[in-house]
Amino acid sequence: MTQLFDEEGRAIPVTLIQAGPCMITQIKTKEKDGYQAVQLGFDQAKKLKKPQEGHLKKCQASKKEFKKLKYLREFRIEDPQVLKSLKLGEEIKVDVFEKDDLVDISGISKAKGFAGVVKRYGFATHPGSHGHPHQRRPGSIGSMYPQRVFKGKKMPGRMGGERVTLKNLQIIKVDPENNLLWVKGGVPGIKGGLLEIKWTGKKAKKRLVEEKPLEKEEKKEKKEEKEAKESQKEEKQPKEEDKVNKNTQK
């Protein structure tokens, strides 16, 4: 983790994440696979097994970075129009995200080994003075009836090493040249661990998985055309009013 300073001089704790480039390695449809999803590949491996090499040959990757992909992960897509806009072998970069976007980040938490109830669940300890024999023990785990321990009872055990999702994390900064994201706060897992980043809530349904720069330019041009038409209409309206005034004067 590190920190950034905003315009008012306040320190913001952030985590640097390398979020790309990724490549679309497979597109799954309801007709063939029974559900809609996109498979993304990330990071470069030294060697691959033959089945993995054959799977990646279908993508026809032009860059060397994408010929030996280390990680493959699936993301469900409900909207069929979004699925049609994607192409096999297409590259996805960090410019998909924007500043102040809210995202959900999932990862495997740090494994901490076998832990007691005080460390694992935050149980209060017994009195520490006068030679108490059970200072960090859990205490009673049940009554005489039903003569068994209920499932899910908080007891000592292995801590960490589980999939964790942190929601509504804010993106502070986007660096498209280096494919870096500055995310406010901490993220689950160790340094160098694999993370899954998704848009939060309703915004995820509205936005596409990838917006090409050409599509963005087309949107800007359409907006400019609409504004120009509206301005022309406003200019025509006062001229018609002047005609009406002239007729009344006559």
PDB file of C-alpha atoms in Angstrom:
ATOM      1  CA  MET A   1       0.000   0.000   0.000  1.00  0.00           C
ATOM      2  CA  THR A   2       0.934   3.629  -0.446  1.00  0.00           C
ATOM      3  CA  GLN A   3      -0.800   7.010  -0.234  1.00  0.00           C
ATOM      4  CA  LEU A   4      -1.867   9.850  -2.488  1.00  0.00           C
ATOM      5  CA  PHE A   5      -2.692  13.460  -1.641  1.00  0.00           C
ATOM      6  CA  ASP A   6      -5.851  15.102  -2.987  1.00  0.00           C
ATOM      7  CA  GLU A   7      -6.328  18.770  -3.916  1.00  0.00           C
ATOM      8  CA  GLU A   8      -7.051  19.710  -0.307  1.00  0.00           C
ATOM      9  CA  GLY A   9      -3.874  18.013   0.930  1.00  0.00           C
ATOM     10  CA  ARG A  10      -5.561  15.038   2.605  1.00  0.00           C
ATOM     11  CA  ALA A  11      -3.705  11.716   2.543  1.00  0.00           C
ATOM     12  CA  ILE A  12      -5.652   8.856   0.914  1.00  0.00           C
ATOM     13  CA  PRO A  13      -4.467   5.264   1.521  1.00  0.00           C
ATOM     14  CA  VAL A  14      -4.381   3.394  -1.792  1.00  0.00           C
ATOM     15  CA  THR A  15      -3.337   0.022  -3.212  1.00  0.00           C
ATOM     16  CA  LEU A  16      -1.590  -0.271  -6.579  1.00  0.00           C
ATOM     17  CA  ILE A  17      -3.029  -3.026  -8.799  1.00  0.00           C
ATOM     18  CA  GLN A  18      -1.753  -4.158 -12.178  1.00  0.00           C
ATOM     19  CA  ALA A  19      -5.058  -4.727 -13.959  1.00  0.00           C
ATOM     20  CA  GLY A  20      -4.067  -5.826 -17.431  1.00  0.00           C
ATOM     21  CA  PRO A  21      -3.647  -6.234 -20.253  1.00  0.00           C
ATOM     22  CA  CYS A  22      -6.077  -9.166 -20.462  1.00  0.00           C
ATOM     23  CA  MET A  23      -7.223 -11.124 -23.505  1.00  0.00           C
ATOM     24  CA  ILE A  24     -10.550 -12.783 -24.325  1.00  0.00           C
ATOM     25  CA  THR A  25      -9.666 -16.462 -24.655  1.00  0.00           C
ATOM     26  CA  GLN A  26     -13.189 -17.906 -24.914  1.00  0.00           C
ATOM     27  CA  ILE A  27     -16.790 -16.716 -25.345  1.00  0.00           C
ATOM     28  CA  LYS A  28     -19.463 -19.052 -23.944  1.00  0.00           C
ATOM     29  CA  THR A  29     -23.067 -18.947 -25.161  1.00  0.00           C
ATOM     30  CA  LYS A  30     -26.324 -20.541 -24.021  1.00  0.00           C
ATOM     31  CA  GLU A  31     -26.578 -22.605 -27.205  1.00  0.00           C
ATOM     32  CA  LYS A  32     -23.226 -24.370 -26.780  1.00  0.00           C
ATOM     33  CA  ASP A  33     -22.421 -24.154 -23.061  1.00  0.00           C
ATOM     34  CA  GLY A  34     -25.784 -23.503 -21.386  1.00  0.00           C
ATOM     35  CA  TYR A  35     -24.800 -20.084 -19.983  1.00  0.00           C
ATOM     36  CA  GLN A  36     -23.285 -16.784 -21.113  1.00  0.00           C
ATOM     37  CA  ALA A  37     -19.770 -15.917 -19.995  1.00  0.00           C
ATOM     38  CA  VAL A  38     -16.416 -14.549 -21.107  1.00  0.00           C
ATOM     39  CA  GLN A  39     -13.076 -16.149 -20.261  1.00  0.00           C
ATOM     40  CA  LEU A  40     -10.166 -13.764 -19.724  1.00  0.00           C
ATOM     41  CA  GLY A  41      -6.465 -14.603 -19.652  1.00  0.00           C
ATOM     42  CA  PHE A  42      -3.824 -12.709 -17.702  1.00  0.00           C
ATOM     43  CA  ASP A  43      -0.065 -12.834 -16.963  1.00  0.00           C
ATOM     44  CA  GLN A  44       2.610 -14.795 -18.780  1.00  0.00           C
ATOM     45  CA  ALA A  45       3.739 -18.317 -17.875  1.00  0.00           C
ATOM     46  CA  LYS A  46       7.120 -19.908 -18.656  1.00  0.00           C
ATOM     47  CA  LYS A  47       5.667 -23.210 -19.849  1.00  0.00           C
ATOM     48  CA  LEU A  48       2.202 -24.553 -20.601  1.00  0.00           C
ATOM     49  CA  LYS A  49       0.802 -28.044 -20.957  1.00  0.00           C
ATOM     50  CA  LYS A  50      -0.353 -29.172 -24.392  1.00  0.00           C
ATOM     51  CA  PRO A  51      -4.108 -28.943 -23.656  1.00  0.00           C
ATOM     52  CA  GLN A  52      -3.665 -25.330 -22.519  1.00  0.00           C
ATOM     53  CA  GLU A  53      -1.572 -24.489 -25.591  1.00  0.00           C
ATOM     54  CA  GLY A  54      -4.271 -25.955 -27.844  1.00  0.00           C
ATOM     55  CA  HIS A  55      -6.950 -23.957 -26.049  1.00  0.00           C
ATOM     56  CA  LEU A  56      -5.027 -20.692 -26.526  1.00  0.00           C
ATOM     57  CA  LYS A  57      -4.260 -21.385 -30.210  1.00  0.00           C
ATOM     58  CA  LYS A  58      -7.957 -20.826 -30.982  1.00  0.00           C
ATOM     59  CA  CYS A  59      -7.588 -17.193 -29.856  1.00  0.00           C
ATOM     60  CA  GLN A  60      -4.968 -16.516 -32.564  1.00  0.00           C
ATOM     61  CA  ALA A  61      -3.020 -14.184 -30.315  1.00  0.00           C
ATOM     62  CA  SER A  62      -0.746 -11.833 -32.248  1.00  0.00           C
ATOM     63  CA  LYS A  63       1.363 -10.676 -29.270  1.00  0.00           C
ATOM     64  CA  LYS A  64       3.896 -12.914 -27.533  1.00  0.00           C
ATOM     65  CA  GLU A  65       2.468 -11.893 -24.129  1.00  0.00           C
ATOM     66  CA  PHE A  66      -0.809 -13.672 -24.896  1.00  0.00           C
ATOM     67  CA  LYS A  67       0.565 -16.916 -26.342  1.00  0.00           C
ATOM     68  CA  LYS A  68       1.351 -18.345 -22.887  1.00  0.00           C
ATOM     69  CA  LEU A  69      -1.270 -17.073 -20.452  1.00  0.00           C
ATOM     70  CA  LYS A  70      -0.895 -18.121 -16.829  1.00  0.00           C
ATOM     71  CA  TYR A  71      -4.359 -17.415 -15.382  1.00  0.00           C
ATOM     72  CA  LEU A  72      -7.770 -18.032 -16.981  1.00  0.00           C
ATOM     73  CA  ARG A  73     -10.944 -16.785 -15.278  1.00  0.00           C
ATOM     74  CA  GLU A  74     -14.615 -16.578 -16.298  1.00  0.00           C
ATOM     75  CA  PHE A  75     -17.014 -13.663 -15.884  1.00  0.00           C
ATOM     76  CA  ARG A  76     -20.774 -14.141 -16.326  1.00  0.00           C
ATOM     77  CA  ILE A  77     -22.571 -11.773 -18.721  1.00  0.00           C
ATOM     78  CA  GLU A  78     -26.368 -11.589 -18.690  1.00  0.00           C
ATOM     79  CA  ASP A  79     -26.921  -9.111 -21.531  1.00  0.00           C
ATOM     80  CA  PRO A  80     -26.688 -10.841 -24.971  1.00  0.00           C
ATOM     81  CA  GLN A  81     -25.925  -7.524 -26.729  1.00  0.00           C
ATOM     82  CA  VAL A  82     -22.778  -7.093 -24.637  1.00  0.00           C
ATOM     83  CA  LEU A  83     -21.719 -10.638 -25.499  1.00  0.00           C
ATOM     84  CA  LYS A  84     -22.138  -9.970 -29.242  1.00  0.00           C
ATOM     85  CA  SER A  85     -19.954  -6.840 -29.026  1.00  0.00           C
ATOM     86  CA  LEU A  86     -16.979  -8.911 -27.791  1.00  0.00           C
ATOM     87  CA  LYS A  87     -14.583 -10.760 -30.074  1.00  0.00           C
ATOM     88  CA  LEU A  88     -12.264 -13.709 -29.500  1.00  0.00           C
ATOM     89  CA  GLY A  89      -8.645 -12.635 -29.055  1.00  0.00           C
ATOM     90  CA  GLU A  90      -9.617  -9.044 -28.190  1.00  0.00           C
ATOM     91  CA  GLU A  91      -7.427  -7.146 -25.733  1.00  0.00           C
ATOM     92  CA  ILE A  92      -8.892  -5.503 -22.633  1.00  0.00           C
ATOM     93  CA  LYS A  93      -6.939  -2.776 -20.868  1.00  0.00           C
ATOM     94  CA  VAL A  94      -7.301  -0.615 -17.771  1.00  0.00           C
ATOM     95  CA  ASP A  95      -9.010   2.198 -19.713  1.00  0.00           C
ATOM     96  CA  VAL A  96     -12.251   0.210 -19.248  1.00  0.00           C
ATOM     97  CA  PHE A  97     -12.361   1.728 -15.745  1.00  0.00           C
ATOM     98  CA  GLU A  98     -12.622   5.417 -14.931  1.00  0.00           C
ATOM     99  CA  LYS A  99     -11.802   7.605 -11.972  1.00  0.00           C
ATOM    100  CA  ASP A 100     -14.320   7.489  -9.060  1.00  0.00           C
ATOM    101  CA  ASP A 101     -15.805   4.173 -10.276  1.00  0.00           C
ATOM    102  CA  LEU A 102     -16.966   1.766  -7.555  1.00  0.00           C
ATOM    103  CA  VAL A 103     -15.728  -1.813  -7.895  1.00  0.00           C
ATOM    104  CA  ASP A 104     -15.928  -5.179  -6.101  1.00  0.00           C
ATOM    105  CA  ILE A 105     -12.547  -6.896  -5.648  1.00  0.00           C
ATOM    106  CA  SER A 106     -12.265 -10.611  -4.849  1.00  0.00           C
ATOM    107  CA  GLY A 107      -9.188 -12.587  -3.847  1.00  0.00           C
ATOM    108  CA  ILE A 108      -7.798 -15.297  -1.568  1.00  0.00           C
ATOM    109  CA  SER A 109      -7.093 -13.910   1.918  1.00  0.00           C
ATOM    110  CA  LYS A 110      -3.778 -14.418   3.704  1.00  0.00           C
ATOM    111  CA  ALA A 111      -3.466 -17.863   5.302  1.00  0.00           C
ATOM    112  CA  LYS A 112      -2.568 -17.637   9.016  1.00  0.00           C
ATOM    113  CA  GLY A 113      -2.516 -21.299  10.031  1.00  0.00           C
ATOM    114  CA  PHE A 114      -4.241 -22.898  13.023  1.00  0.00           C
ATOM    115  CA  ALA A 115      -5.552 -20.176  15.367  1.00  0.00           C
ATOM    116  CA  GLY A 116      -7.469 -20.065  18.631  1.00  0.00           C
ATOM    117  CA  VAL A 117     -10.816 -18.389  19.239  1.00  0.00           C
ATOM    118  CA  VAL A 118      -9.262 -15.173  20.581  1.00  0.00           C
ATOM    119  CA  LYS A 119      -7.348 -14.511  17.368  1.00  0.00           C
ATOM    120  CA  ARG A 120      -9.857 -16.119  14.997  1.00  0.00           C
ATOM    121  CA  TYR A 121     -13.131 -14.629  16.285  1.00  0.00           C
ATOM    122  CA  GLY A 122     -12.061 -11.966  18.797  1.00  0.00           C
ATOM    123  CA  PHE A 123     -13.265 -13.797  21.931  1.00  0.00           C
ATOM    124  CA  ALA A 124     -12.605 -12.073  25.260  1.00  0.00           C
ATOM    125  CA  THR A 125      -9.946 -13.694  27.424  1.00  0.00           C
ATOM    126  CA  HIS A 126     -10.475 -14.964  30.976  1.00  0.00           C
ATOM    127  CA  PRO A 127      -8.966 -13.051  33.925  1.00  0.00           C
ATOM    128  CA  GLY A 128      -5.201 -12.941  33.658  1.00  0.00           C
ATOM    129  CA  SER A 129      -4.368 -12.633  37.361  1.00  0.00           C
ATOM    130  CA  HIS A 130      -4.438 -15.045  40.336  1.00  0.00           C
ATOM    131  CA  GLY A 131      -3.269 -17.975  38.197  1.00  0.00           C
ATOM    132  CA  HIS A 132      -6.371 -18.547  36.061  1.00  0.00           C
ATOM    133  CA  PRO A 133      -5.881 -21.907  34.237  1.00  0.00           C
ATOM    134  CA  HIS A 134      -8.021 -21.180  31.127  1.00  0.00           C
ATOM    135  CA  GLN A 135      -7.000 -17.692  30.026  1.00  0.00           C
ATOM    136  CA  ARG A 136      -7.385 -18.112  26.213  1.00  0.00           C
ATOM    137  CA  ARG A 137      -9.656 -21.174  26.040  1.00  0.00           C
ATOM    138  CA  PRO A 138     -13.177 -20.965  24.531  1.00  0.00           C
ATOM    139  CA  GLY A 139     -15.024 -22.220  27.591  1.00  0.00           C
ATOM    140  CA  SER A 140     -18.220 -24.266  27.435  1.00  0.00           C
ATOM    141  CA  ILE A 141     -19.295 -25.439  23.971  1.00  0.00           C
ATOM    142  CA  GLY A 142     -22.785 -26.699  24.835  1.00  0.00           C
ATOM    143  CA  SER A 143     -25.221 -27.978  27.453  1.00  0.00           C
ATOM    144  CA  MET A 144     -26.185 -31.519  28.488  1.00  0.00           C
ATOM    145  CA  TYR A 145     -28.997 -31.518  25.918  1.00  0.00           C
ATOM    146  CA  PRO A 146     -28.861 -32.377  22.993  1.00  0.00           C
ATOM    147  CA  GLN A 147     -25.503 -33.974  23.917  1.00  0.00           C
ATOM    148  CA  ARG A 148     -23.762 -32.821  20.758  1.00  0.00           C
ATOM    149  CA  VAL A 149     -22.053 -29.720  19.344  1.00  0.00           C
ATOM    150  CA  PHE A 150     -24.081 -27.680  16.853  1.00  0.00           C
ATOM    151  CA  LYS A 151     -22.686 -27.194  13.369  1.00  0.00           C
ATOM    152  CA  GLY A 152     -20.997 -23.835  12.818  1.00  0.00           C
ATOM    153  CA  LYS A 153     -19.886 -23.467  16.424  1.00  0.00           C
ATOM    154  CA  LYS A 154     -17.046 -20.963  16.740  1.00  0.00           C
ATOM    155  CA  MET A 155     -14.047 -23.023  17.774  1.00  0.00           C
ATOM    156  CA  PRO A 156     -10.276 -23.089  17.092  1.00  0.00           C
ATOM    157  CA  GLY A 157      -9.283 -23.990  13.534  1.00  0.00           C
ATOM    158  CA  ARG A 158      -7.490 -22.972  10.382  1.00  0.00           C
ATOM    159  CA  MET A 159      -7.692 -19.231   9.757  1.00  0.00           C
ATOM    160  CA  GLY A 160      -7.560 -17.426   6.420  1.00  0.00           C
ATOM    161  CA  GLY A 161      -6.882 -18.821   2.965  1.00  0.00           C
ATOM    162  CA  GLU A 162     -10.494 -18.245   1.859  1.00  0.00           C
ATOM    163  CA  ARG A 163     -12.115 -16.296  -0.958  1.00  0.00           C
ATOM    164  CA  VAL A 164     -13.008 -12.790   0.244  1.00  0.00           C
ATOM    165  CA  THR A 165     -14.849  -9.999  -1.613  1.00  0.00           C
ATOM    166  CA  LEU A 166     -14.567  -6.323  -0.667  1.00  0.00           C
ATOM    167  CA  LYS A 167     -17.395  -4.203  -2.085  1.00  0.00           C
ATOM    168  CA  ASN A 168     -17.752  -0.551  -3.081  1.00  0.00           C
ATOM    169  CA  LEU A 169     -14.036   0.239  -3.332  1.00  0.00           C
ATOM    170  CA  GLN A 170     -13.354   3.566  -5.035  1.00  0.00           C
ATOM    171  CA  ILE A 171     -10.884   3.987  -7.911  1.00  0.00           C
ATOM    172  CA  ILE A 172      -8.753   7.043  -7.167  1.00  0.00           C
ATOM    173  CA  LYS A 173      -6.572   7.054 -10.282  1.00  0.00           C
ATOM    174  CA  VAL A 174      -6.162   5.159 -13.587  1.00  0.00           C
ATOM    175  CA  ASP A 175      -2.836   4.809 -15.434  1.00  0.00           C
ATOM    176  CA  PRO A 176      -3.587   3.391 -18.927  1.00  0.00           C
ATOM    177  CA  GLU A 177       0.055   3.498 -20.070  1.00  0.00           C
ATOM    178  CA  ASN A 178       1.254   1.105 -17.320  1.00  0.00           C
ATOM    179  CA  ASN A 179      -2.127  -0.676 -16.791  1.00  0.00           C
ATOM    180  CA  LEU A 180      -2.260   0.362 -13.129  1.00  0.00           C
ATOM    181  CA  LEU A 181      -5.210   1.111 -10.844  1.00  0.00           C
ATOM    182  CA  TRP A 182      -5.074   3.154  -7.636  1.00  0.00           C
ATOM    183  CA  VAL A 183      -7.821   1.739  -5.384  1.00  0.00           C
ATOM    184  CA  LYS A 184      -8.765   3.343  -2.078  1.00  0.00           C
ATOM    185  CA  GLY A 185      -8.005   1.145   0.941  1.00  0.00           C
ATOM    186  CA  GLY A 186      -6.674  -2.407   1.124  1.00  0.00           C
ATOM    187  CA  VAL A 187      -7.485  -5.489  -0.952  1.00  0.00           C
ATOM    188  CA  PRO A 188      -7.572  -9.178   0.051  1.00  0.00           C
ATOM    189  CA  GLY A 189      -4.566 -11.443  -0.384  1.00  0.00           C
ATOM    190  CA  ILE A 190      -0.783 -11.352  -0.473  1.00  0.00           C
ATOM    191  CA  LYS A 191       1.465  -9.187  -2.645  1.00  0.00           C
ATOM    192  CA  GLY A 192       1.406 -10.559  -6.160  1.00  0.00           C
ATOM    193  CA  GLY A 193      -1.856 -12.438  -5.586  1.00  0.00           C
ATOM    194  CA  LEU A 194      -4.546 -12.764  -8.238  1.00  0.00           C
ATOM    195  CA  LEU A 195      -7.596 -10.467  -7.965  1.00  0.00           C
ATOM    196  CA  GLU A 196     -10.941 -10.249  -9.767  1.00  0.00           C
ATOM    197  CA  ILE A 197     -12.282  -6.729 -10.327  1.00  0.00           C
ATOM    198  CA  LYS A 198     -15.933  -6.073 -11.218  1.00  0.00           C
ATOM    199  CA  TRP A 199     -18.150  -3.009 -11.363  1.00  0.00           C
ATOM    200  CA  THR A 200     -20.447  -2.588  -8.380  1.00  0.00           C
ATOM    201  CA  GLY A 201     -24.237  -2.967  -8.553  1.00  0.00           C
ATOM    202  CA  LYS A 202     -26.343  -1.222 -11.187  1.00  0.00           C
ATOM    203  CA  LYS A 203     -23.410   0.430 -12.944  1.00  0.00           C
ATOM    204  CA  ALA A 204     -22.125  -2.986 -13.997  1.00  0.00           C
ATOM    205  CA  LYS A 205     -25.345  -3.671 -15.938  1.00  0.00           C
ATOM    206  CA  LYS A 206     -25.324  -0.310 -17.705  1.00  0.00           C
ATOM    207  CA  ARG A 207     -21.689  -0.318 -18.836  1.00  0.00           C
ATOM    208  CA  LEU A 208     -20.142  -2.673 -21.380  1.00  0.00           C
ATOM    209  CA  VAL A 209     -17.251  -4.972 -20.595  1.00  0.00           C
ATOM    210  CA  GLU A 210     -15.110  -2.939 -22.972  1.00  0.00           C
ATOM    211  CA  GLU A 211     -15.690   0.380 -24.734  1.00  0.00           C
ATOM    212  CA  LYS A 212     -13.392   0.853 -27.705  1.00  0.00           C
ATOM    213  CA  PRO A 213     -11.847   4.308 -28.301  1.00  0.00           C
ATOM    214  CA  LEU A 214     -13.668   4.481 -31.650  1.00  0.00           C
ATOM    215  CA  GLU A 215     -17.008   3.929 -29.924  1.00  0.00           C
ATOM    216  CA  LYS A 216     -16.204   6.703 -27.452  1.00  0.00           C
ATOM    217  CA  GLU A 217     -15.401   9.086 -30.328  1.00  0.00           C
ATOM    218  CA  GLU A 218     -18.680   8.199 -32.043  1.00  0.00           C
ATOM    219  CA  LYS A 219     -20.584   8.977 -28.844  1.00  0.00           C
ATOM    220  CA  LYS A 220     -18.860  12.365 -28.582  1.00  0.00           C
ATOM    221  CA  GLU A 221     -19.687  13.170 -32.220  1.00  0.00           C
ATOM    222  CA  LYS A 222     -23.355  12.271 -31.669  1.00  0.00           C
ATOM    223  CA  LYS A 223     -23.500  14.534 -28.614  1.00  0.00           C
ATOM    224  CA  GLU A 224     -21.945  17.406 -30.574  1.00  0.00           C
ATOM    225  CA  GLU A 225     -24.459  16.916 -33.414  1.00  0.00           C
ATOM    226  CA  LYS A 226     -27.377  16.998 -30.952  1.00  0.00           C
ATOM    227  CA  GLU A 227     -26.061  20.173 -29.336  1.00  0.00           C
ATOM    228  CA  ALA A 228     -25.609  21.808 -32.759  1.00  0.00           C
ATOM    229  CA  LYS A 229     -29.185  20.935 -33.786  1.00  0.00           C
ATOM    230  CA  GLU A 230     -30.567  22.287 -30.506  1.00  0.00           C
ATOM    231  CA  SER A 231     -28.647  25.543 -30.943  1.00  0.00           C
ATOM    232  CA  GLN A 232     -29.997  25.914 -34.505  1.00  0.00           C
ATOM    233  CA  LYS A 233     -33.566  25.448 -33.263  1.00  0.00           C
ATOM    234  CA  GLU A 234     -33.046  28.116 -30.600  1.00  0.00           C
ATOM    235  CA  GLU A 235     -31.731  30.529 -33.259  1.00  0.00           C
ATOM    236  CA  LYS A 236     -34.757  29.939 -35.508  1.00  0.00           C
ATOM    237  CA  GLN A 237     -37.342  30.585 -32.768  1.00  0.00           C
ATOM    238  CA  PRO A 238     -36.580  34.331 -32.209  1.00  0.00           C
ATOM    239  CA  LYS A 239     -36.733  34.962 -36.003  1.00  0.00           C
ATOM    240  CA  GLU A 240     -40.313  33.631 -36.126  1.00  0.00           C
ATOM    241  CA  GLU A 241     -41.241  35.839 -33.181  1.00  0.00           C
ATOM    242  CA  ASP A 242     -39.821  38.893 -35.032  1.00  0.00           C
ATOM    243  CA  LYS A 243     -42.084  38.125 -38.009  1.00  0.00           C
ATOM    244  CA  VAL A 244     -45.118  37.997 -35.751  1.00  0.00           C
ATOM    245  CA  ASN A 245     -44.180  41.352 -34.214  1.00  0.00           C
ATOM    246  CA  LYS A 246     -43.773  42.950 -37.662  1.00  0.00           C
ATOM    247  CA  ASN A 247     -47.200  41.713 -38.749  1.00  0.00           C
ATOM    248  CA  THR A 248     -48.842  43.163 -35.646  1.00  0.00           C
ATOM    249  CA  GLN A 249     -47.158  46.531 -36.254  1.00  0.00           C
ATOM    250  CA  LYS A 250     -48.520  46.670 -39.825  1.00  0.00           C
TER     251      LYS A 250
END
